Amino acid sequence: MPNGNRAGGRTEHTDGIDRALVVMAHPDDVDFACAGTVALWTDAGVEVTYLMVTDGEAGGDDRTLDTGALADLRRSEQRKAAEAVGVHDVRFLGYGDGRVLPTLDLRRDIARVVRRVRPQRVVLPSPERDWKRIAPSHPDHLATGEAGINAVYPDARNPHAHPELLAEEGLEPWKVPEVWLVHGPSPDRFSDITDVFDRKLTALSCHASQIGDVAELGEALRPWLAEQAVGGGLGEDRLAEAFQHVDTR
């Protein structure tokens, strides 16, 4: 896969894309997974919306805050992180952290946002477990990926799925042409984030309740991102975020 950067403000990964929706389970998931790519997209003029299924109230080891206070803090952290990469629309569904299941209700709630935002691309966590690196396969991530792909296909495009969305809320069906999975088993899209890696770290640094030493985290991320860059044919001196493309037309 060639380098995604190109002169003229657009990139090969944003041509034809004006709106993207990133659906993740917890605050900070998007920043670990694809904040660099999002920075490239917003720089190219793409309007990006974040949708967090939970408020992250069960995240971290802090025992001084109750769940309500921690949820407030994590929502605030995510909004600040979003601003660091040019995202100004951050939404939360308020499902219980650690208790997400791919229910019809969650499918409907994600489909509702898809119909409202009308994105040409949706980014989701992979619903497939990664047995080599278990951390990305948190059950909330898997459930969000499963519900999210079902919300894209068939729910958001089907006028008879969750009929209240059309009959009561006036939300017309919307067909999303493609989904990009993070941590998918067969990555085939590689986004060169070398020049915006500092902005990815800035976004991650906003999650102070979850991350202690951001510089140390950056050094830990570099080898992984460099490995992905090599795998994507971008070169040994580059850093890349990887995705699996799903044609949902």
PDB file of C-alpha atoms in Angstrom, residues 1-5 11-14 20-24 29-42 48 50 85 121-128 130 133 178-194 196 200 224-225 227-234 239-247:
ATOM      1  CA  MET A   1       0.000   0.000   0.000  1.00  0.00           C
ATOM      2  CA  PRO A   2       1.588   3.320  -1.014  1.00  0.00           C
ATOM      3  CA  ASN A   3       2.118   6.271   1.283  1.00  0.00           C
ATOM      4  CA  GLY A   4      -1.170   7.989   2.067  1.00  0.00           C
ATOM      5  CA  ASN A   5       0.221  11.531   1.987  1.00  0.00           C
ATOM      6  CA  THR A  11      -4.766  12.060   0.362  1.00  0.00           C
ATOM      7  CA  GLU A  12      -5.457   8.784  -1.368  1.00  0.00           C
ATOM      8  CA  HIS A  13      -7.326   7.795   1.789  1.00  0.00           C
ATOM      9  CA  THR A  14      -9.613  10.847   1.799  1.00  0.00           C
ATOM     10  CA  ALA A  20     -16.278   9.911   8.735  1.00  0.00           C
ATOM     11  CA  LEU A  21     -17.655   8.347  11.893  1.00  0.00           C
ATOM     12  CA  VAL A  22     -15.385   6.619  14.416  1.00  0.00           C
ATOM     13  CA  VAL A  23     -17.224   4.289  16.804  1.00  0.00           C
ATOM     14  CA  MET A  24     -15.271   2.998  19.797  1.00  0.00           C
ATOM     15  CA  ASP A  29      -9.679   3.798  22.338  1.00  0.00           C
ATOM     16  CA  VAL A  30      -9.696   6.027  19.286  1.00  0.00           C
ATOM     17  CA  ASP A  31      -6.466   7.753  20.304  1.00  0.00           C
ATOM     18  CA  PHE A  32      -4.586   4.497  20.737  1.00  0.00           C
ATOM     19  CA  ALA A  33      -6.040   3.081  17.526  1.00  0.00           C
ATOM     20  CA  CYS A  34      -6.159   5.868  14.976  1.00  0.00           C
ATOM     21  CA  ALA A  35      -5.692   9.439  16.273  1.00  0.00           C
ATOM     22  CA  GLY A  36      -2.848   9.998  13.807  1.00  0.00           C
ATOM     23  CA  THR A  37      -5.001   8.957  10.880  1.00  0.00           C
ATOM     24  CA  VAL A  38      -7.842  11.150  12.122  1.00  0.00           C
ATOM     25  CA  ALA A  39      -5.443  14.108  12.256  1.00  0.00           C
ATOM     26  CA  LEU A  40      -4.549  13.492   8.597  1.00  0.00           C
ATOM     27  CA  TRP A  41      -8.210  13.296   7.662  1.00  0.00           C
ATOM     28  CA  THR A  42      -9.231  16.492   9.451  1.00  0.00           C
ATOM     29  CA  VAL A  48     -14.949  13.458  11.695  1.00  0.00           C
ATOM     30  CA  TYR A  50     -16.521  10.337  17.436  1.00  0.00           C
ATOM     31  CA  VAL A  85      -6.597  16.123  16.172  1.00  0.00           C
ATOM     32  CA  ARG A 121     -16.621   5.853   6.066  1.00  0.00           C
ATOM     33  CA  VAL A 122     -17.050   4.280   9.497  1.00  0.00           C
ATOM     34  CA  VAL A 123     -14.149   3.143  11.680  1.00  0.00           C
ATOM     35  CA  LEU A 124     -14.847   0.283  14.094  1.00  0.00           C
ATOM     36  CA  PRO A 125     -12.939  -2.072  16.377  1.00  0.00           C
ATOM     37  CA  SER A 126     -12.649  -5.524  14.878  1.00  0.00           C
ATOM     38  CA  PRO A 127     -15.250  -7.950  16.259  1.00  0.00           C
ATOM     39  CA  GLU A 128     -12.687 -10.771  15.880  1.00  0.00           C
ATOM     40  CA  ASP A 130      -6.731 -11.299  18.404  1.00  0.00           C
ATOM     41  CA  ARG A 133      -2.269  -9.527  21.239  1.00  0.00           C
ATOM     42  CA  GLU A 178     -16.961   1.265   3.580  1.00  0.00           C
ATOM     43  CA  VAL A 179     -15.807   0.329   7.057  1.00  0.00           C
ATOM     44  CA  TRP A 180     -12.237   0.434   8.342  1.00  0.00           C
ATOM     45  CA  LEU A 181     -11.554  -2.028  11.163  1.00  0.00           C
ATOM     46  CA  VAL A 182      -8.833  -1.417  13.711  1.00  0.00           C
ATOM     47  CA  HIS A 183      -6.957  -4.509  14.954  1.00  0.00           C
ATOM     48  CA  GLY A 184      -8.513  -6.592  12.174  1.00  0.00           C
ATOM     49  CA  PRO A 185      -6.860  -9.910  11.306  1.00  0.00           C
ATOM     50  CA  SER A 186      -5.938  -8.873   7.741  1.00  0.00           C
ATOM     51  CA  PRO A 187      -4.856  -5.203   7.609  1.00  0.00           C
ATOM     52  CA  ASP A 188      -4.677  -3.773   4.096  1.00  0.00           C
ATOM     53  CA  ARG A 189      -4.818  -0.005   4.652  1.00  0.00           C
ATOM     54  CA  PHE A 190      -1.758   1.682   6.128  1.00  0.00           C
ATOM     55  CA  SER A 191      -1.830   5.338   7.081  1.00  0.00           C
ATOM     56  CA  ASP A 192       1.557   7.074   7.314  1.00  0.00           C
ATOM     57  CA  ILE A 193       1.340   9.073  10.537  1.00  0.00           C
ATOM     58  CA  THR A 194       5.032   9.891  10.899  1.00  0.00           C
ATOM     59  CA  VAL A 196       1.539  13.711  12.968  1.00  0.00           C
ATOM     60  CA  LYS A 200      -1.308  11.400  18.424  1.00  0.00           C
ATOM     61  CA  TRP A 224       4.681  -1.327  16.790  1.00  0.00           C
ATOM     62  CA  LEU A 225       3.853   1.563  14.450  1.00  0.00           C
ATOM     63  CA  GLU A 227       6.416  -2.597  12.142  1.00  0.00           C
ATOM     64  CA  GLN A 228       3.064  -1.683  10.619  1.00  0.00           C
ATOM     65  CA  ALA A 229       4.743   0.824   8.315  1.00  0.00           C
ATOM     66  CA  VAL A 230       7.127  -1.838   7.043  1.00  0.00           C
ATOM     67  CA  GLY A 231       4.230  -4.245   6.615  1.00  0.00           C
ATOM     68  CA  GLY A 232       2.413  -1.635   4.564  1.00  0.00           C
ATOM     69  CA  GLY A 233       5.414  -0.935   2.332  1.00  0.00           C
ATOM     70  CA  LEU A 234       5.967   2.586   3.644  1.00  0.00           C
ATOM     71  CA  LEU A 239       5.230   5.074  11.412  1.00  0.00           C
ATOM     72  CA  ALA A 240       1.817   3.773  10.396  1.00  0.00           C
ATOM     73  CA  GLU A 241      -1.615   2.943  11.734  1.00  0.00           C
ATOM     74  CA  ALA A 242      -3.180  -0.120  10.128  1.00  0.00           C
ATOM     75  CA  PHE A 243      -6.757  -0.961   9.190  1.00  0.00           C
ATOM     76  CA  GLN A 244      -8.723  -3.711   7.492  1.00  0.00           C
ATOM     77  CA  HIS A 245     -10.944  -2.392   4.729  1.00  0.00           C
ATOM     78  CA  VAL A 246     -14.482  -3.757   4.406  1.00  0.00           C
ATOM     79  CA  ASP A 247     -16.529  -2.907   1.329  1.00  0.00           C
TER      80      ASP A 247
END
